[in-house]
Amino acid sequence: MINKILSSLYSWILMVVLVITVITANSFYVVDTLDELSALEAKLFSTNRIISAVNKLHVVLLRAESGQRGYLLTGDEAYLMEYTETLNTFSSVAEEVEVSAFASDTPEQTDRISELLVLTKQKINSMVEIVELARSDQRAQAIDLLRSDRGLRLYNQFERVFEEVDSSERDIQGTHLASLMKLRRDSVNTLIISSATTLLLIVTIFLLLKVNARENEKHQSDLEGINEELEAKIAARTQELSVYSDELARSNRELEDFAFVASHDLQEPLRKIRAFGNRIESGYGDVIDERGKDFLARMLNAAERMSMLISDLLSFSRVSTRGKDFVDVELNTIFSGVLGDLEIAIEEKSAQVNVADMPGIRGDKSQLEQLFLNLISNALKFQPADVAPVIDIACNELTSDEQSTLLKSDEYQWIKITVTDNGIGFEQSFAEKIFAPFQRLHGRSEYKGTGIGLAVCRRIVERHNGTIAATSEPGKGAKFDIILPLDSEPFGSDNENGESSHDA
């Protein structure tokens, strides 16, 4: 399939190149032919001009000599009048011949025309001299000059040069006419070749279009078959997904039932264990030896941790199943409430908590309170014994690089809330591990907790279509970057009852 498509594409590219080449070649040939035609026409015009000019010069010379001879032989002033009119036109004719000489193709022809002009002037001067002698009553002397061979010699020289010029120009004219005829024949041949080439290109394009149409019909038929097959697979897959969805809904209901049992049936025995244990410790502490007291303390401690673990697990599971609808929430109000809840812990540790001005967002108010309560509580808890906690909470806009990594970057407006502390920190290699349930980086004897708090934080942030990440070094504190949309809707929540519970 791919090879056929590529082959068809290459064929079209080749055809386009051929068409452009043929059109370009024809255009260049037409321009070149027009240039040659213009040049030949200019040369023929120059040749005709030269022939016409020298013929006029010849006629002027003959008419002037005829008028001269008629006047000398008859004495009639009418001949003298024709002679005079002819001489008056000599200057313009001589100038025309001289100008046409510069358009000659060869220097030899230019020299011959110049020589012809010189001989013409000499002949004219000779006739003027004879006529002037006759008019000044020196008729006999004028007749003697007329009968001498000087005029004949000048005319013979003129006639020889004239014939050379005329013959040469006519040869040149014949050459140009032959070139013009050849150019015409070549143009006809080229027109035939161009027409045949264009016809061939049209036929080839038609064949390619026909082949392309057949290929398109075949591809369309194949595509329809594939679409039908895909529709059948999608229908089957949709049915499977519907079954899986029903199974998942049933599993979620079972998990909710389990959570209900855990919040009531499991907590009740634990409360009784703790209550009876406390009674034994207070009522029978005097009769129990030290080993028994140690066992009793361990039992009470284990019951308390079990109760905390069940409560934290319920909080973790209810982030999505028991979350409330999103409403407009002021983060400044949330931080004020969280700091009020932690007021005693903050005073005991002489902690300093700096909160920047926060915007309003859409979200689950109780879950956002839980999120920042967990983060600030961890910042207060994981501190060296001799260091007063300093916690900075800032709000910034996202950079273009940070926003490009988000899945729904173009759907919402985003903010980044950063929680920074000066606590004990951790290795950066544990930055993902700390968000998994039950993951602890320290022993229970050092810091209390079940390892669920940060996992709950991640689930809350993800339900708000955001991200949370941690950056830290041992002994240099930790920084948590929470990226949240300002106007999002719950992600993956089908809850419609608006209930939320974090207690057993």
Short mmCIF file of C-alpha atoms in Angstrom, two decimals, residues 120-404:
data_model
loop_
_atom_site.label_atom_id
_atom_site.label_comp_id
_atom_site.label_asym_id
_atom_site.label_seq_id
_atom_site.Cartn_x
_atom_site.Cartn_y
_atom_site.Cartn_z
CA THR A 120 28.56 61.21 -56.91
CA LYS A 121 29.75 64.56 -55.55
CA GLN A 122 32.61 64.62 -58.07
CA LYS A 123 30.18 63.90 -60.91
CA ILE A 124 27.77 66.58 -59.67
CA ASN A 125 30.60 69.12 -59.41
CA SER A 126 31.66 68.32 -62.97
CA MET A 127 28.10 68.87 -64.26
CA VAL A 128 27.80 72.12 -62.31
CA GLU A 129 31.07 73.36 -63.81
CA ILE A 130 29.91 72.63 -67.38
CA VAL A 131 26.50 74.26 -66.86
CA GLU A 132 28.05 77.36 -65.31
CA LEU A 133 30.42 77.73 -68.30
CA ALA A 134 27.46 77.49 -70.68
CA ARG A 135 25.48 80.07 -68.75
CA SER A 136 28.44 82.49 -68.75
CA ASP A 137 28.62 82.54 -72.63
CA GLN A 138 31.43 79.99 -72.73
CA ARG A 139 29.35 77.44 -74.55
CA ALA A 140 32.17 76.10 -76.74
CA GLN A 141 34.33 75.40 -73.74
CA ALA A 142 31.41 73.75 -71.97
CA ILE A 143 30.78 71.55 -75.04
CA ASP A 144 34.44 70.56 -75.10
CA LEU A 145 34.31 69.53 -71.43
CA LEU A 146 31.09 67.64 -72.07
CA ARG A 147 32.67 65.76 -74.99
CA SER A 148 35.77 64.91 -73.00
CA ASP A 149 36.02 61.50 -71.30
CA ARG A 150 36.24 62.93 -67.76
CA GLY A 151 32.48 62.75 -67.18
CA LEU A 152 32.33 59.30 -68.71
CA ARG A 153 35.11 58.02 -66.49
CA LEU A 154 33.44 59.38 -63.38
CA TYR A 155 30.12 57.84 -64.36
CA ASN A 156 31.77 54.46 -65.13
CA GLN A 157 33.41 54.49 -61.70
CA PHE A 158 30.08 55.44 -60.12
CA GLU A 159 28.28 52.72 -62.04
CA ARG A 160 30.84 50.10 -60.95
CA VAL A 161 30.62 51.03 -57.27
CA PHE A 162 26.82 51.29 -57.48
CA GLU A 163 26.54 47.78 -58.92
CA GLU A 164 28.84 46.44 -56.18
CA VAL A 165 26.76 48.08 -53.46
CA ASP A 166 23.46 46.98 -54.98
CA SER A 167 24.69 43.43 -55.63
CA SER A 168 26.13 43.10 -52.14
CA GLU A 169 22.98 44.39 -50.46
CA ARG A 170 20.80 42.10 -52.56
CA ASP A 171 22.98 39.14 -51.57
CA ILE A 172 22.63 40.14 -47.94
CA GLN A 173 18.91 40.56 -48.46
CA GLY A 174 18.70 37.08 -49.96
CA THR A 175 20.62 35.66 -47.00
CA HIS A 176 18.25 37.32 -44.55
CA LEU A 177 15.23 36.11 -46.48
CA ALA A 178 16.62 32.56 -46.46
CA SER A 179 17.20 32.81 -42.70
CA LEU A 180 13.66 34.09 -42.28
CA MET A 181 12.24 31.16 -44.25
CA LYS A 182 14.37 28.72 -42.25
CA LEU A 183 13.17 30.29 -39.02
CA ARG A 184 9.60 29.90 -40.22
CA ARG A 185 10.15 26.22 -41.04
CA ASP A 186 11.82 25.66 -37.66
CA SER A 187 8.93 27.40 -35.93
CA VAL A 188 6.43 25.15 -37.69
CA ASN A 189 8.45 22.05 -36.74
CA THR A 190 8.73 23.22 -33.15
CA LEU A 191 5.02 23.94 -33.04
CA ILE A 192 4.33 20.40 -34.26
CA ILE A 193 6.73 18.95 -31.68
CA SER A 194 5.25 21.10 -28.88
CA SER A 195 1.72 20.12 -29.86
CA ALA A 196 2.66 16.44 -29.92
CA THR A 197 4.45 16.75 -26.56
CA THR A 198 1.51 18.59 -25.02
CA LEU A 199 -0.90 16.00 -26.37
CA LEU A 200 1.28 13.24 -24.94
CA LEU A 201 1.34 14.98 -21.56
CA ILE A 202 -2.43 15.40 -21.61
CA VAL A 203 -2.91 11.71 -22.43
CA THR A 204 -0.45 10.72 -19.70
CA ILE A 205 -2.18 12.96 -17.15
CA PHE A 206 -5.53 11.50 -18.16
CA LEU A 207 -4.17 7.97 -17.70
CA LEU A 208 -2.71 8.89 -14.32
CA LEU A 209 -6.02 10.42 -13.25
CA LYS A 210 -7.81 7.29 -14.33
CA VAL A 211 -5.34 5.04 -12.49
CA ASN A 212 -5.55 7.32 -9.46
CA ALA A 213 -9.36 7.17 -9.54
CA ARG A 214 -9.22 3.36 -9.65
CA GLU A 215 -6.76 3.30 -6.76
CA ASN A 216 -8.98 5.67 -4.78
CA GLU A 217 -12.00 3.49 -5.41
CA LYS A 218 -10.05 0.44 -4.29
CA HIS A 219 -8.73 2.23 -1.21
CA GLN A 220 -12.23 3.50 -0.43
CA SER A 221 -13.57 -0.03 -0.69
CA ASP A 222 -10.77 -1.36 1.51
CA LEU A 223 -11.35 1.46 3.98
CA GLU A 224 -15.05 0.71 4.17
CA GLY A 225 -14.26 -2.92 4.85
CA ILE A 226 -11.77 -1.96 7.56
CA ASN A 227 -14.30 0.48 9.07
CA GLU A 228 -16.94 -2.22 9.21
CA GLU A 229 -14.46 -4.56 10.87
CA LEU A 230 -13.45 -1.83 13.34
CA GLU A 231 -17.10 -1.06 14.10
CA ALA A 232 -17.70 -4.71 14.86
CA LYS A 233 -14.62 -4.83 17.11
CA ILE A 234 -15.63 -1.57 18.80
CA ALA A 235 -19.11 -2.91 19.42
CA ALA A 236 -17.67 -6.09 20.92
CA ARG A 237 -15.17 -4.11 22.96
CA THR A 238 -17.91 -1.73 24.10
CA GLN A 239 -19.93 -4.69 25.32
CA GLU A 240 -16.88 -6.01 27.18
CA LEU A 241 -16.24 -2.60 28.70
CA SER A 242 -19.88 -2.41 29.75
CA VAL A 243 -19.48 -5.74 31.54
CA TYR A 244 -16.22 -4.55 33.12
CA SER A 245 -17.93 -1.28 34.12
CA ASP A 246 -20.74 -3.17 35.82
CA GLU A 247 -18.17 -5.39 37.53
CA LEU A 248 -16.18 -2.33 38.63
CA ALA A 249 -19.32 -0.67 39.98
CA ARG A 250 -20.11 -3.86 41.91
CA SER A 251 -16.55 -3.97 43.22
CA ASN A 252 -16.79 -0.32 44.31
CA ARG A 253 -20.03 -1.06 46.14
CA GLU A 254 -18.32 -3.97 47.88
CA LEU A 255 -15.42 -1.68 48.82
CA GLU A 256 -17.85 0.90 50.20
CA ASP A 257 -19.57 -1.85 52.17
CA PHE A 258 -16.16 -2.92 53.44
CA ALA A 259 -15.38 0.67 54.40
CA PHE A 260 -18.68 0.86 56.28
CA VAL A 261 -17.86 -2.36 58.10
CA ALA A 262 -14.37 -1.09 58.86
CA SER A 263 -15.70 2.21 60.19
CA HIS A 264 -18.20 0.57 62.54
CA ASP A 265 -17.67 -3.13 63.08
CA LEU A 266 -13.85 -3.01 63.24
CA GLN A 267 -13.60 0.19 65.25
CA GLU A 268 -16.03 -1.08 67.89
CA PRO A 269 -13.88 -4.07 69.01
CA LEU A 270 -10.84 -1.81 69.06
CA ARG A 271 -12.60 0.68 71.31
CA LYS A 272 -13.54 -2.15 73.67
CA ILE A 273 -9.96 -3.45 73.68
CA ARG A 274 -8.67 0.02 74.51
CA ALA A 275 -11.40 0.59 77.14
CA PHE A 276 -10.85 -2.72 78.94
CA GLY A 277 -7.10 -2.30 78.65
CA ASN A 278 -7.33 1.10 80.32
CA ARG A 279 -9.48 -0.42 83.11
CA ILE A 280 -6.97 -3.19 83.67
CA GLU A 281 -4.14 -0.63 83.74
CA SER A 282 -5.92 1.60 86.27
CA GLY A 283 -7.65 -1.07 88.43
CA TYR A 284 -5.13 -3.86 88.48
CA GLY A 285 -1.87 -2.05 87.92
CA ASP A 286 -0.72 -2.84 91.45
CA VAL A 287 -1.06 -6.61 91.09
CA ILE A 288 0.53 -6.88 87.63
CA ASP A 289 4.27 -7.33 87.45
CA GLU A 290 6.48 -5.23 85.19
CA ARG A 291 6.40 -7.76 82.38
CA GLY A 292 2.59 -7.77 82.40
CA LYS A 293 2.52 -3.97 82.37
CA ASP A 294 4.82 -3.99 79.31
CA PHE A 295 2.53 -6.44 77.51
CA LEU A 296 -0.52 -4.33 78.40
CA ALA A 297 1.15 -1.12 77.16
CA ARG A 298 2.10 -2.79 73.89
CA MET A 299 -1.47 -4.03 73.44
CA LEU A 300 -2.94 -0.58 74.01
CA ASN A 301 -0.39 1.00 71.68
CA ALA A 302 -1.16 -1.55 68.97
CA ALA A 303 -4.91 -0.96 69.34
CA GLU A 304 -4.43 2.78 69.06
CA ARG A 305 -2.28 2.40 65.93
CA MET A 306 -4.86 0.00 64.45
CA SER A 307 -7.61 2.56 65.04
CA MET A 308 -5.53 5.33 63.44
CA LEU A 309 -4.72 3.08 60.50
CA ILE A 310 -8.39 2.27 59.89
CA SER A 311 -9.31 5.97 60.02
CA ASP A 312 -6.53 6.90 57.60
CA LEU A 313 -7.51 4.12 55.21
CA LEU A 314 -11.09 5.37 55.25
CA SER A 315 -9.89 8.89 54.49
CA PHE A 316 -7.76 7.58 51.63
CA SER A 317 -10.59 5.53 50.07
CA ARG A 318 -13.20 8.28 50.47
CA VAL A 319 -11.26 10.95 48.55
CA SER A 320 -13.03 9.90 45.35
CA THR A 321 -16.10 8.04 46.61
CA ARG A 322 -17.28 10.53 49.25
CA GLY A 323 -15.94 13.80 47.85
CA LYS A 324 -18.20 16.87 47.70
CA ASP A 325 -19.18 18.86 44.65
CA PHE A 326 -16.78 21.59 43.58
CA VAL A 327 -17.65 25.13 44.67
CA ASP A 328 -15.86 28.47 44.69
CA VAL A 329 -13.30 28.38 47.51
CA GLU A 330 -11.07 31.11 48.91
CA LEU A 331 -7.65 29.63 49.65
CA ASN A 332 -6.89 32.44 52.11
CA THR A 333 -9.87 31.27 54.22
CA ILE A 334 -8.70 27.65 54.01
CA PHE A 335 -5.18 28.50 55.20
CA SER A 336 -6.59 30.60 58.04
CA GLY A 337 -8.70 27.64 59.19
CA VAL A 338 -5.80 25.17 58.90
CA LEU A 339 -3.44 27.43 60.87
CA GLY A 340 -6.17 27.82 63.51
CA ASP A 341 -6.45 24.03 63.85
CA LEU A 342 -2.66 23.75 64.21
CA GLU A 343 -2.30 26.74 66.53
CA ILE A 344 -1.24 24.68 69.58
CA ALA A 345 1.36 22.65 67.61
CA ILE A 346 2.73 25.86 66.08
CA GLU A 347 3.09 27.50 69.52
CA GLU A 348 4.69 24.40 71.08
CA LYS A 349 7.39 24.32 68.40
CA SER A 350 7.75 28.12 68.10
CA ALA A 351 7.13 27.69 64.39
CA GLN A 352 6.93 30.51 61.86
CA VAL A 353 4.42 30.00 59.04
CA ASN A 354 4.45 32.56 56.19
CA VAL A 355 1.47 32.40 53.82
CA ALA A 356 1.36 34.56 50.67
CA ASP A 357 -1.87 36.04 49.31
CA MET A 358 -3.86 33.27 47.62
CA PRO A 359 -6.50 33.37 44.85
CA GLY A 360 -9.92 31.77 44.83
CA ILE A 361 -10.40 28.45 43.01
CA ARG A 362 -13.10 25.86 42.38
CA GLY A 363 -12.70 22.75 44.46
CA ASP A 364 -13.79 20.56 47.36
CA LYS A 365 -13.34 22.77 50.42
CA SER A 366 -13.00 19.94 52.98
CA GLN A 367 -10.47 18.05 50.82
CA LEU A 368 -8.38 21.17 50.20
CA GLU A 369 -8.33 21.73 53.97
CA GLN A 370 -7.20 18.11 54.44
CA LEU A 371 -4.50 18.58 51.77
CA PHE A 372 -2.84 21.62 53.34
CA LEU A 373 -3.43 20.33 56.89
CA ASN A 374 -1.43 17.18 56.05
CA LEU A 375 1.39 19.13 54.36
CA ILE A 376 1.80 21.69 57.15
CA SER A 377 1.49 18.98 59.84
CA ASN A 378 4.31 17.02 58.16
CA ALA A 379 6.42 20.18 57.97
CA LEU A 380 5.93 20.69 61.72
CA LYS A 381 6.50 17.02 62.56
CA PHE A 382 9.62 16.19 60.55
CA GLN A 383 11.93 18.72 62.23
CA PRO A 384 15.24 18.46 64.09
CA ALA A 385 14.75 18.76 67.85
CA ASP A 386 16.77 21.96 68.23
CA VAL A 387 15.47 23.87 65.16
CA ALA A 388 12.38 26.11 65.10
CA PRO A 389 10.25 25.27 62.04
CA VAL A 390 9.99 27.87 59.29
CA ILE A 391 7.31 27.15 56.68
CA ASP A 392 6.83 29.32 53.57
CA ILE A 393 3.71 28.96 51.44
CA ALA A 394 3.83 30.84 48.11
CA CYS A 395 1.61 31.08 45.01
CA ASN A 396 2.97 31.64 41.49
CA GLU A 397 1.86 31.38 37.88
CA LEU A 398 3.14 28.46 35.82
CA THR A 399 5.93 28.83 33.29
CA SER A 400 5.31 27.70 29.72
CA ASP A 401 7.56 24.64 30.25
CA GLU A 402 5.65 23.60 33.38
CA GLN A 403 2.27 24.06 31.70
CA SER A 404 3.31 22.07 28.61
#
